[in-house]
Short mmCIF file of C-alpha atoms in Angstrom, two decimals:
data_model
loop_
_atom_site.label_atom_id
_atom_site.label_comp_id
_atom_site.label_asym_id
_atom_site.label_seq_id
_atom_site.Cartn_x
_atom_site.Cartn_y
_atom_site.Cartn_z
CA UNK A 1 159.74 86.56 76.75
CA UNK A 2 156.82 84.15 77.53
CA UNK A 3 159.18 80.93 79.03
CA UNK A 4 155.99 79.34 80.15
CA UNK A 5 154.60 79.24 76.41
CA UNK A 6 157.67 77.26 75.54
CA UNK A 7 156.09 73.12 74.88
CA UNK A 8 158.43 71.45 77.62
CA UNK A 9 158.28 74.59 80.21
CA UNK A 10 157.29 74.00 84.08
CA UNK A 11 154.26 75.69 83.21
CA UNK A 12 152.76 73.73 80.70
CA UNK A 13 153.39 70.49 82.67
CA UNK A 14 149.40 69.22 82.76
CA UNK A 15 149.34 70.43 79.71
CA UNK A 16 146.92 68.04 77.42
CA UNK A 17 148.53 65.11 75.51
CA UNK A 18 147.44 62.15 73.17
CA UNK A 19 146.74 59.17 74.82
CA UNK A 20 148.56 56.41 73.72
CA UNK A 21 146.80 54.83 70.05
CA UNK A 22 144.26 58.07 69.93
CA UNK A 23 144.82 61.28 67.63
CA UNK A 24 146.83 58.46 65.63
CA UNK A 25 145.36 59.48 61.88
CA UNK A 26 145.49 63.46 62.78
CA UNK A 27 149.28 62.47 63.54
CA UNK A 28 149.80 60.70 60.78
CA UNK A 29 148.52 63.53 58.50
CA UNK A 30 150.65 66.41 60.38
CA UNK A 31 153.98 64.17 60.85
CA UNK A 32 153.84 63.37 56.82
CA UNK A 33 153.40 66.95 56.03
CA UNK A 34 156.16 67.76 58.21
CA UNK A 35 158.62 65.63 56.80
CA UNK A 36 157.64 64.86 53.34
CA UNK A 37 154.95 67.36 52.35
CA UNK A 38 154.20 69.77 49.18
CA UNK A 39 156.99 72.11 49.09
CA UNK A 40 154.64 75.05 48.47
CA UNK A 41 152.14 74.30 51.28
CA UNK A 42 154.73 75.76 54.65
CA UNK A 43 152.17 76.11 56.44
CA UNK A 44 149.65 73.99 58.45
CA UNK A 45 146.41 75.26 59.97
CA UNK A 46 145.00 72.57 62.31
CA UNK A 47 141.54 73.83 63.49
CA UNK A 48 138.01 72.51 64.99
CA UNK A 49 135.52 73.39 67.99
CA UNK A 50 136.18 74.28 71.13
CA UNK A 51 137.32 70.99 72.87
CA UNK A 52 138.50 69.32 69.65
CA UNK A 53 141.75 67.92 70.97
CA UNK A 54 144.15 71.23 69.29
CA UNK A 55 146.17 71.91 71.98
CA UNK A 56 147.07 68.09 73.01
CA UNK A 57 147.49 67.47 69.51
CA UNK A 58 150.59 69.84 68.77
CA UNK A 59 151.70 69.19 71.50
CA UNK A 60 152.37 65.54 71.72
CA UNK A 61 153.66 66.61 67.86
CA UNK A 62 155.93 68.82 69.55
CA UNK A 63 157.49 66.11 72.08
CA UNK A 64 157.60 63.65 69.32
CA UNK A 65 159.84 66.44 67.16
CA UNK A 66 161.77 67.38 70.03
CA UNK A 67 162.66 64.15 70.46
CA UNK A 68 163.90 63.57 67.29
CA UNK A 69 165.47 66.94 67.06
CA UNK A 70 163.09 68.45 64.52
CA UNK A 71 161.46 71.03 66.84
CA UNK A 72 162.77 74.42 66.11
CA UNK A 73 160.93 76.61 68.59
CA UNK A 74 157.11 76.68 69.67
CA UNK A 75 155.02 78.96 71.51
CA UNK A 76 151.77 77.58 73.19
CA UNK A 77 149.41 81.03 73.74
CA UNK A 78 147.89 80.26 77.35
CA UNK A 79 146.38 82.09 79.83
CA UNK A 80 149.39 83.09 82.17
CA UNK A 81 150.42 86.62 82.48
CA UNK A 82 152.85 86.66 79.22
CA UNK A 83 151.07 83.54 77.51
CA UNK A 84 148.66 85.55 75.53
CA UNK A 85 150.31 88.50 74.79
CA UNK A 86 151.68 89.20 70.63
CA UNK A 87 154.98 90.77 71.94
CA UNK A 88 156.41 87.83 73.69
CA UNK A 89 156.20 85.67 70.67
CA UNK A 90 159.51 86.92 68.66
CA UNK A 91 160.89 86.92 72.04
CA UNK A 92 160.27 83.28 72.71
CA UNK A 93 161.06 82.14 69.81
CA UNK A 94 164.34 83.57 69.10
CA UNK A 95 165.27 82.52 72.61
CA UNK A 96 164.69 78.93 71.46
CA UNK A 97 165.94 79.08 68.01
CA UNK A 98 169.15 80.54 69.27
CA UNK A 99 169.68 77.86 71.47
CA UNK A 100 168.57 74.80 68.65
CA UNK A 101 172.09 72.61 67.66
CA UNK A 102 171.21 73.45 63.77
CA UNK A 103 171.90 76.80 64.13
CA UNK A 104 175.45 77.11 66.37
CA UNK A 105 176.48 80.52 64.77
CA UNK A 106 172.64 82.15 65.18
CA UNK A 107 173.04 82.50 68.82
CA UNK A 108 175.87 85.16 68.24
CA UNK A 109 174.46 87.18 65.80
CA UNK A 110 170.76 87.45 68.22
CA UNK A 111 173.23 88.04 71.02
CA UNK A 112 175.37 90.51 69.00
CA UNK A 113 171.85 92.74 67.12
CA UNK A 114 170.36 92.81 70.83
CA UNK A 115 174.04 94.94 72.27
CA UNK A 116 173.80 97.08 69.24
CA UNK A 117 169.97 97.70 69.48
CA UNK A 118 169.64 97.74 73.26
CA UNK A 119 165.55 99.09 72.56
CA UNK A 120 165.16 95.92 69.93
CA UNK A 121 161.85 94.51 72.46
CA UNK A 122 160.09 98.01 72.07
CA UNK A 123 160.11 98.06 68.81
CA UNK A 124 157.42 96.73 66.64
CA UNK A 125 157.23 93.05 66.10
CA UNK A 126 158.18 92.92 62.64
CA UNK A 127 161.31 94.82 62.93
CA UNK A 128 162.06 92.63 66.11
CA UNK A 129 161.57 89.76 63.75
CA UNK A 130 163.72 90.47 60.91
CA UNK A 131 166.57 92.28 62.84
CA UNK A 132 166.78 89.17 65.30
CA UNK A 133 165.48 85.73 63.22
CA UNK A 134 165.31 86.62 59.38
CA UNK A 135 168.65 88.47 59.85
CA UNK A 136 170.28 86.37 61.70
CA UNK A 137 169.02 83.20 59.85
CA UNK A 138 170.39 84.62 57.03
CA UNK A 139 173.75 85.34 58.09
CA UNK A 140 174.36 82.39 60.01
CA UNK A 141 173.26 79.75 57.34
CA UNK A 142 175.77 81.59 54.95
CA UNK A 143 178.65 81.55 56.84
CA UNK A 144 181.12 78.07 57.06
CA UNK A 145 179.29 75.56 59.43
CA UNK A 146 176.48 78.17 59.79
CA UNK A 147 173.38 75.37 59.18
CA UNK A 148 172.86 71.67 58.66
CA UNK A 149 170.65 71.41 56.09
CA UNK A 150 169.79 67.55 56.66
CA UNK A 151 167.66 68.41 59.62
CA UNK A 152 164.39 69.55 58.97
CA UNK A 153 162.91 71.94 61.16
CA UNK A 154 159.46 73.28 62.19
CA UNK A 155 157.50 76.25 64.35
CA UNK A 156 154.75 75.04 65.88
CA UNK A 157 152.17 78.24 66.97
CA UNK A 158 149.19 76.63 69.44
CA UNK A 159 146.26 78.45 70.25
CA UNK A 160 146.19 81.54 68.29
CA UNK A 161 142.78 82.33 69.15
CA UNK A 162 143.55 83.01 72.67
CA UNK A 163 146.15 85.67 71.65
CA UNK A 164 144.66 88.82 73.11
CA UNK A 165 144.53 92.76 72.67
CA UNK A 166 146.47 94.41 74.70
CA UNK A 167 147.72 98.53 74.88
CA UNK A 168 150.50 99.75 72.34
CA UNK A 169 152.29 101.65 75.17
CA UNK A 170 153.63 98.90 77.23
CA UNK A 171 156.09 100.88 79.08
CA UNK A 172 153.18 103.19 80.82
CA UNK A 173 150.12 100.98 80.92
CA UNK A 174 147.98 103.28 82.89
CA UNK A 175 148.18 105.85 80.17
CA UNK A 176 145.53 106.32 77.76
CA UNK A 177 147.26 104.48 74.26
CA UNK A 178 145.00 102.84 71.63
CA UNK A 179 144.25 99.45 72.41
CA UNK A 180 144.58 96.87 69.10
CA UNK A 181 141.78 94.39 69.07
CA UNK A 182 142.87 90.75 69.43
CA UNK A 183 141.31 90.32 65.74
CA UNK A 184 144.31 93.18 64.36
CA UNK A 185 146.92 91.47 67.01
CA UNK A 186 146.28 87.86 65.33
CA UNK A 187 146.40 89.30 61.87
CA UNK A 188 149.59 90.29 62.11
CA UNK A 189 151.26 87.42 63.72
CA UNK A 190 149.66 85.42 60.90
CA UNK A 191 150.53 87.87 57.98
CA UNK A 192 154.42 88.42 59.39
CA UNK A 193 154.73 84.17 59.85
CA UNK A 194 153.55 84.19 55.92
CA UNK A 195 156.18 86.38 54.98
CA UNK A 196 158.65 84.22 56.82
CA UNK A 197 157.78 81.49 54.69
CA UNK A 198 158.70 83.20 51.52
CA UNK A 199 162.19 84.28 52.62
CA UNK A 200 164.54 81.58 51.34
CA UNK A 201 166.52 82.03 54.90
CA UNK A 202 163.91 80.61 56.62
CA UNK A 203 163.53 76.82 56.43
CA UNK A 204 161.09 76.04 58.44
CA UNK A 205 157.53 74.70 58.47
CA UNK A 206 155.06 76.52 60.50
CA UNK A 207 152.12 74.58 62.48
CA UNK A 208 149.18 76.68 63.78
CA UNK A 209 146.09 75.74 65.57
CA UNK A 210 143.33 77.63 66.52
CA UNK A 211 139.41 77.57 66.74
CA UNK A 212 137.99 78.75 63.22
CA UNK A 213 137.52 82.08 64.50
CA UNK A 214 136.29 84.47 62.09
CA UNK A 215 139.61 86.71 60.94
CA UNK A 216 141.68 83.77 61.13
CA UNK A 217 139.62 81.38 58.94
CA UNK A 218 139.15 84.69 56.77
CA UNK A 219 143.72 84.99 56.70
CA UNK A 220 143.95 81.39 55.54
CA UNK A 221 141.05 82.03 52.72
CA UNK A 222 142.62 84.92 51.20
CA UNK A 223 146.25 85.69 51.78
CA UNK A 224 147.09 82.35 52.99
CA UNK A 225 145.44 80.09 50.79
CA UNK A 226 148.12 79.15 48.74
CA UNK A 227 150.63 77.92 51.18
CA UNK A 228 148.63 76.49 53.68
CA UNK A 229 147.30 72.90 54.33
CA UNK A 230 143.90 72.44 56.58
CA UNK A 231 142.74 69.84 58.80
CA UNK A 232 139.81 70.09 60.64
CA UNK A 233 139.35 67.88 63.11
CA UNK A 234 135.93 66.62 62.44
CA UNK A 235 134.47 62.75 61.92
CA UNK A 236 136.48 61.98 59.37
CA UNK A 237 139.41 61.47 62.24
CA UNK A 238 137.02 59.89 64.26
CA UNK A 239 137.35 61.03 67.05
CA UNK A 240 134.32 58.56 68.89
CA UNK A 241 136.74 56.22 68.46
CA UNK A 242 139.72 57.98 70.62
CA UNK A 243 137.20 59.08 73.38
CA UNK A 244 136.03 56.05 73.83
CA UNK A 245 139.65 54.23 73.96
CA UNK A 246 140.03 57.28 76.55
CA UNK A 247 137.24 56.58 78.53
CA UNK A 248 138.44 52.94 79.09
CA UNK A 249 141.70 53.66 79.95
CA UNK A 250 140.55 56.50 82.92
CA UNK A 251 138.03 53.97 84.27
CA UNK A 252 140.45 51.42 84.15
CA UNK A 253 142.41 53.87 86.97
CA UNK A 254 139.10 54.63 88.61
CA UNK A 255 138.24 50.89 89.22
CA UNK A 256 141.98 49.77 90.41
CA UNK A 257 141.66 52.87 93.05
CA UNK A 258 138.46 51.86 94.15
CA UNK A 259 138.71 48.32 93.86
CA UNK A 260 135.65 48.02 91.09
CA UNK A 261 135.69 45.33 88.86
CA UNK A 262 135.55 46.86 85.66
CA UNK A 263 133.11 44.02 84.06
CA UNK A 264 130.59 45.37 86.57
CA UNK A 265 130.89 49.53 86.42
CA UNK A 266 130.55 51.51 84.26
CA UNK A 267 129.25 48.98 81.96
CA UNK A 268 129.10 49.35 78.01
CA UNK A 269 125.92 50.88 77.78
CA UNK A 270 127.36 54.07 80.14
CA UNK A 271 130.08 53.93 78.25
CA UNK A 272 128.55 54.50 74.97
CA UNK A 273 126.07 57.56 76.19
CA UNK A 274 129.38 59.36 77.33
CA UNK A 275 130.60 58.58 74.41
CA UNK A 276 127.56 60.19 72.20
CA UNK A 277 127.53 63.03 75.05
CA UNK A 278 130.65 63.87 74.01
CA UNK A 279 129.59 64.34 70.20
CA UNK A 280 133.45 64.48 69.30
CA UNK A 281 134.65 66.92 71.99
CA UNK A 282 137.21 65.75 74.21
CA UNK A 283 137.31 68.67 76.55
CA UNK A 284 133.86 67.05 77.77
CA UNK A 285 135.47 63.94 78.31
CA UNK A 286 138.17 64.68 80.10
CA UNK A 287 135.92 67.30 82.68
CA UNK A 288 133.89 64.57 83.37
CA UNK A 289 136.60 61.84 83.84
CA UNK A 290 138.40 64.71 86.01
CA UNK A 291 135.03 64.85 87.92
CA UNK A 292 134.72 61.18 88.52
CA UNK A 293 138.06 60.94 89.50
CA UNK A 294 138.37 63.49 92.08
CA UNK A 295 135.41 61.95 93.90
CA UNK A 296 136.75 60.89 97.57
CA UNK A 297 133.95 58.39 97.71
CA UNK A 298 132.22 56.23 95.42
CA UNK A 299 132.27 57.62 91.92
CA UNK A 300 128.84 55.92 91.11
CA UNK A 301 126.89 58.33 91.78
CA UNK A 302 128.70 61.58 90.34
CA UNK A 303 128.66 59.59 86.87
CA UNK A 304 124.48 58.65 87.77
CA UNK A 305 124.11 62.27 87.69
CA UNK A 306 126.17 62.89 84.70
CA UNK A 307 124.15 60.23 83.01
CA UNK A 308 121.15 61.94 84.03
CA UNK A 309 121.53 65.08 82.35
CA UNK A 310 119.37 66.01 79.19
CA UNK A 311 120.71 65.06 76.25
CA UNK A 312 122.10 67.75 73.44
CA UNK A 313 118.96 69.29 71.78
CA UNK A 314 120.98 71.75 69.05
CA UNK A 315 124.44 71.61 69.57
CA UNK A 316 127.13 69.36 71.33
CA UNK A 317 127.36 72.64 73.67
CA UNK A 318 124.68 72.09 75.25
CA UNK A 319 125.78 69.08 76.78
CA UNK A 320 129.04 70.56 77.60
CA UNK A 321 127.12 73.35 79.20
CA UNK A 322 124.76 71.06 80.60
CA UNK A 323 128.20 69.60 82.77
CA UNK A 324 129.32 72.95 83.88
CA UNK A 325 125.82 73.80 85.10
CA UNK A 326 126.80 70.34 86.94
CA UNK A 327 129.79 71.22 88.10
CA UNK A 328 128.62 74.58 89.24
CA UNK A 329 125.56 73.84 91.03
CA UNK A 330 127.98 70.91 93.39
CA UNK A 331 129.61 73.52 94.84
CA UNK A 332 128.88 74.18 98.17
CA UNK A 333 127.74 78.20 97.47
CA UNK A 334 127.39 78.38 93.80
CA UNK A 335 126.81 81.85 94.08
CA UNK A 336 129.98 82.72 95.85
CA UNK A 337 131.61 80.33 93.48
CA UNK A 338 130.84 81.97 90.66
CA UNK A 339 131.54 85.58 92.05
CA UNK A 340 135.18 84.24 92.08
CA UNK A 341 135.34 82.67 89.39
CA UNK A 342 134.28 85.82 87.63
CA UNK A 343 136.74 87.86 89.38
CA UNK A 344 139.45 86.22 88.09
CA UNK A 345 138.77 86.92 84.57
CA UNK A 346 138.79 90.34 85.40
CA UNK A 347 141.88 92.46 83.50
CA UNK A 348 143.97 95.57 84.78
CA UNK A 349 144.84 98.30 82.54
CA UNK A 350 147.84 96.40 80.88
CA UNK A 351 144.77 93.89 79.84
CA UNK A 352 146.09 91.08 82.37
CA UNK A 353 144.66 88.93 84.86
CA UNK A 354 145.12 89.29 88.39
CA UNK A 355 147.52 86.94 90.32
CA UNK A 356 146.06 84.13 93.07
CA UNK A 357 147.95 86.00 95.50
CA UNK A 358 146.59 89.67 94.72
CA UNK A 359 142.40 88.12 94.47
CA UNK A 360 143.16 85.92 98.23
CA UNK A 361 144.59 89.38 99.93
CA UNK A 362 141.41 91.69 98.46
CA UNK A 363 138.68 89.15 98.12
CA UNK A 364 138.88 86.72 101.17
CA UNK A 365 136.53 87.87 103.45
CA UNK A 366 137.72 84.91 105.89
CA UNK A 367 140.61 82.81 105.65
CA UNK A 368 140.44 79.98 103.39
CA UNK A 369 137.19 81.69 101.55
CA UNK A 370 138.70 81.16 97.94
CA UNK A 371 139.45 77.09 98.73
CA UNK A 372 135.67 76.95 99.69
CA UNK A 373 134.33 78.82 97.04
CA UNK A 374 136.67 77.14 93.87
CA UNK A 375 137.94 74.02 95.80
CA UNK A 376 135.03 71.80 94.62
CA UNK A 377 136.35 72.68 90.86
CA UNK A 378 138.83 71.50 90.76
CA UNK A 379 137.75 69.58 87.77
CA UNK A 380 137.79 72.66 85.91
CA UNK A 381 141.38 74.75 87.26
CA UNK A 382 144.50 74.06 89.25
CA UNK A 383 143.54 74.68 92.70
CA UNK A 384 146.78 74.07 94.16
CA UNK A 385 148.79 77.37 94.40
CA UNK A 386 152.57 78.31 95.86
CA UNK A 387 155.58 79.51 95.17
CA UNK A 388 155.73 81.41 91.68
CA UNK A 389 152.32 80.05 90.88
CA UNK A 390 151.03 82.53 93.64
CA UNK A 391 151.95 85.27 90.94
CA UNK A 392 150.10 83.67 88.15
CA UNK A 393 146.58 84.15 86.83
CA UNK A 394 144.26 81.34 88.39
CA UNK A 395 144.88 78.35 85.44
CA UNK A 396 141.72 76.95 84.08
CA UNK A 397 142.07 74.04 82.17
CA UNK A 398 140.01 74.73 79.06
CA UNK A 399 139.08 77.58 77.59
CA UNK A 400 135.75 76.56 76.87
CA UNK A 401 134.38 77.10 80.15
CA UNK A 402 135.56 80.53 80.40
CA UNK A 403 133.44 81.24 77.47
CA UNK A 404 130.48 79.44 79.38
CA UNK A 405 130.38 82.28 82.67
CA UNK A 406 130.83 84.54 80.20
CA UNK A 407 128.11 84.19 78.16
CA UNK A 408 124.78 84.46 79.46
CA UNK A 409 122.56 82.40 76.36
CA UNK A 410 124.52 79.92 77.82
CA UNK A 411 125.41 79.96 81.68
CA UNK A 412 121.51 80.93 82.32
CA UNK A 413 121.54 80.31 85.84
CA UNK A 414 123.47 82.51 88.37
CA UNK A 415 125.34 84.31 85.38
CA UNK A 416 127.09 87.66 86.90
CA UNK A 417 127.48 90.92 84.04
CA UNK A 418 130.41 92.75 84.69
CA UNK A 419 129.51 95.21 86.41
CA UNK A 420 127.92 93.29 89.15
CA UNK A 421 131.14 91.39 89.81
CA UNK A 422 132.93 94.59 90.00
CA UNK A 423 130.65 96.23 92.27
CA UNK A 424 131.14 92.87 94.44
CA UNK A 425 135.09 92.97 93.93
CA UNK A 426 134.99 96.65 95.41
CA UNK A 427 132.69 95.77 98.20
CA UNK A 428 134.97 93.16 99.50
CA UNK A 429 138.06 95.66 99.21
CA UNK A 430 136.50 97.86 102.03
CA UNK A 431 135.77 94.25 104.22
CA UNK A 432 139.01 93.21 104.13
CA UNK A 433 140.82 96.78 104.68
CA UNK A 434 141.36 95.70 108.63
CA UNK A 435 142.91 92.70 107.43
CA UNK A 436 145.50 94.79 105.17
CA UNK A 437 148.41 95.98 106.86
CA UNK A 438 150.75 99.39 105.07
CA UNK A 439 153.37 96.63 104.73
CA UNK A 440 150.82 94.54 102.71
CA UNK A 441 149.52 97.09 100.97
CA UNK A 442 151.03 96.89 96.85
CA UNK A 443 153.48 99.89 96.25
CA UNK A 444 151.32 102.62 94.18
CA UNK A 445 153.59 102.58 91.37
CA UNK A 446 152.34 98.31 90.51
CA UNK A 447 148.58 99.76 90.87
CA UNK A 448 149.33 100.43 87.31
CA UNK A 449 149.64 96.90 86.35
CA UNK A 450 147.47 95.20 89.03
CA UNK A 451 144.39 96.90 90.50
CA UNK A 452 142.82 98.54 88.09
CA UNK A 453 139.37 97.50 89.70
CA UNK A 454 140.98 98.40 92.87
CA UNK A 455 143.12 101.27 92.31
CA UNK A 456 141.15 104.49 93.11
CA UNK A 457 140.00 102.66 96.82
CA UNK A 458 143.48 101.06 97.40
CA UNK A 459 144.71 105.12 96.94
CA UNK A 460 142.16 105.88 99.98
CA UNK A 461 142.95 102.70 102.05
CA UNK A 462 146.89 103.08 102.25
CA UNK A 463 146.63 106.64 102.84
CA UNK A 464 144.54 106.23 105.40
CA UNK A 465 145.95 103.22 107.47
CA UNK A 466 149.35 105.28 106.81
CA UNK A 467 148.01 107.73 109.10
CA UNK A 468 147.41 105.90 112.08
#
C-alpha cells in the first residue's frame, strides 16, 4: 500500500491546489460530469502539457468530493518510494474503499478474502482486484444494508504518466526477472479500470489525468473511446486568465512581507510578460513566484533577471527551460549542484530512488555538502528533511524539471549522462569510507533494494573496516 498517494495523506500536504476563482470552468466541466453526466461516458481523461495545472486540478476536485462525501478512494502517482509503483494501487484503494461509510459491509468481506488468501498482494493485479473490490463490491451491495445507492461515488487516478516500470519479482529484486516497461504497466491499469466500469457492481466514476503520453492517448482512442470524456486543458479554459489572478494574489504576499506598495512593483506591464512567459503553464508560474518569494532580500532584482530572459522562440519550453537554466546557474557551484541533483534520480535494482538519508551518508564529502549544493533550490524540491522524510526519495515539486536534467536538447549547459554521474557517485563512496563506521554501514541483505550503484564497493568497504 502507497498511504502517501492517498489525496489528504501527510505526504501530499504541499501538494498543488486551485487558487481560489482559478481552474473555475475546468471545475465546472469535471463536477457536472461527476454528478450529472452521460451514463455511458464513466470515465474522464483530463490531460494537457507538462505544467498544465493536472495534478492541482483533481485534487482540489478531490477535497471538494471528500467534503461532500462523494470521494470513494484516489491514488495520486508521485515520486515517493511506493507512489509510482502499479502494485500499490489495488492496495490503496481497497484500503480506502473499505473504510468509505457507503460501503459498511465491504470492509468485512476485504478483511475476510485477505485471511483466506494470505498471498492475495503477490498475485497479479487483476486477480487482486476482483478477489478484493469487484468481489467484494458485489457481495456487499447485495446483501441487507450492503450500499446506499443515493450517494454517488467516484475514483479519482492522478498522474498516470509517472507510473513507472518496475521488476515482476518483487520479493527478490536483485534477481534477474523481466522488467515491464512503464508503457505495458500503464496499459494495464487503464485496460483493468475499463473493465471495472462495465461490471454493474461497480458504481463508480473514474477520473484520470495524465500528460498525453503516447500509449495512453493511444488506450483512450481505441479501447476507451466509447466511455470516456476528454478535456484538455488548453485556451479554451483560459488559463491566462487564472495565472494572472495567481500572480496578483502571490505578489500581493510578496509586497505585505516586504512592505512594497503594490501600485509601485511589479507594475502591470511585468505582470503581463510573466503572464505571456508563462504561455498557459502554471508550473512556470508558480517556480518563479517560489523564486521570488524565497528571496531573503529584495525580490526586485531576482524578477529583473527573470524579466530579462529571452523570450520563447518555438515552444513555451523554452521559457520554462530558460528559468531552470536560471535557477541552476544561482547556485553557488552549479556543477556540484547538478551532480546531486542527478544522483538522486538514480534507481536501485527494485527501480527506486534512493532515500535523503542513504545519498547524505555516501555523497557528502563534508558535512552540510548536500544543503550547499541543493539549498539554493529550493524553488524547485523540499529541502527540509527529518524524521520519516529522511527515508524518502528527495521530493521535487514538478516533474517537469526532472525531464529538463535529463534531457540534454534541453539542459545544454552542464548536462551530466549517466554514466558520468555514476562514475562521480562511486568516486565519492571511496571519500567518504573514513567517515563510515561498521555500525553505519547498511546490512548486506538491504544492498538489494538500496545501493545498486554502490553495492559491489559497499561489499569491499564493510569487509574491510570489519577487519580492523
Amino acid at each position: 500500500m502507497a498511504d502517501g498517494a492517498i489525496h489528504d495523506s501527510e505526504e501530499r500536504r504541499k501538494a498543488p491546489k486551485c487558487m481560489e476563482e482559478t481552474r473555475v470552468a475546468v471545475q465546472e466541466d469535471i463536477t457536472s460530469w461527476i454528478e450529472a453526466g452521460d451514463q455511458s461516458r464513466t470515465i474522464m481523461w483530463v490531460t494537457g502539457p507538462a505544467g498544465a495545472g493536472k495534478t492541482a486540478i483533481l485534487g482540489t476536485i478531490a477535497d471538494a468530493c471528500k467534503e461532500k462525501g462523494t470521494l470513494a478512494a484516489g491514488f495520486f502517482f508521485s515520486a515517493s518510494a511506493n507512489g509510482r509503483k502499479r502494485r500499490c494501487l489495488v492496495p490503496t484503494l481497497a484500503y480506502q474503499l473499505m473504510n468509505h461509510g457507503s460501503f459498511p459491509r465491504l470492509r468485512e468481506h476485504i478483511l475476510s478474502s485477505l485471511v483466506q488468501d494470505p498471498i492475495m498482494f503477490k498475485k497479479d493485479m487483476k486477480a487482486q482486484f476482483n478477489a478484493l473490490i469487484l468481489n467484494g463490491l458485489c457481495r456487499a451491495t447485495h446483501e441487507p444494508g450492503g450500499g446506499n445507492e443515493a450517494v454517488p461515488r467516484l475514483i479519482i487516478i492522478d498522474g498516470l504518466d509517472e507510473c513507472d516500470e518496475e521488476s515482476d519479482d518483487q520479493s527478490n529484486p536483485s534477481a534477474q526477472a523481466p522488467t515491464r516497461t512503464k508503457e505495458e504497466e500503464q496499459e494495464e491499469i487503464l485496460s483493468l479500470l475499463l473493465l471495472a466500469t462495465t461490471n454493474p457492481s461497480f458504481p463508480f466514476r473514474i477520473l484520470i489525468a495524465s500528460r498525453p503520453e503516447v500509449c495512453i492517448r493511444d488506450f483512450f482512442d481505441t479501447d476507451g473511446k466509447a466511455c470516456t470524456r476528454k478535456i484538455f486543458l488548453d485556451n479554451k479554459y483560459d488559463p491566462d486568465a487564472d495565472i494572472a489572478l495567481f500572480y496578483d494574489a502571490r505578489f500581493s504576499i510578496i509586497c505585505r512581507r516586504f512592505g512594497i506598495n503594490p501600485e509601485d512593483w511589479p507594475g502591470k506591464i511585468a505582470k503581463r510578460r510573466l503572464v505571456r512567459n508563462a504561455s498557459g503553464q502554471f508550473i512556470y508560474a508558480a517556480t518563479t513566484m517560489r523564486y521570488l518569494d524565497g528571496s531573503t532580500s529584495q525580490p526586485h532584482q531576482r524578477l529583473e533577471q527573470i524579466l530579462g530572459l529571452a523570450p520563447a522562440k518555438q515552444s513555451p519550453l523554452d521559457t520554462l527551460d530558460a528559468l531552470y537554466r536560471l535557477l541552476l546557474k544561482a547556485c553557488p557551484n552549479p556543477e556540484l549542484s547538478m551532480k546531486w541533483l542527478r544522483a538522486t534520480q538514480m534507481r536501485n535494482a527494485a527501480g527506486e530512488k534512493s532515500p535523503v538519508w542513504l545519498l547524505r551518508l555516501v555523497l557528502e564529502a563534508s558535512p552540510g555538502e548536500e544543503n550547499y549544493a541543493l539549498g539554493s533550490l529550493a524553488s524547485l524540491l523540499s529541502t527540509e528533511h527529518s524524521g520519516e522524510s529522511l527515508g524518502q526519495p528527495y521530493p521535487f515539486y514538478h516533474k517537469s524539471f526532472l525531464d529538463f536534467i535529463e534531457d540534454p536538447t534541453r539542459c545544454t549547459e552542464g548536462f551530466l549522462n549517466e554514466e558520468e554521474v555514476l562514475t562521480w557517485m562511486a568516486q565519492r563512496f571511496f571519500q567518504t569510507l573514513d567517515r563510515r563506521k561498521p555500525s553505519s554501514c547498511v546490512p548486506l541483505s538491504q544492498t538489494n533494494t538500496h545501493l545498486k550503484p554502490f553495492k559491489p564497493l559497499h561489499e569491499m568497504s564493510c569487509t574491510a573496516m570489519q577487519t580492523f
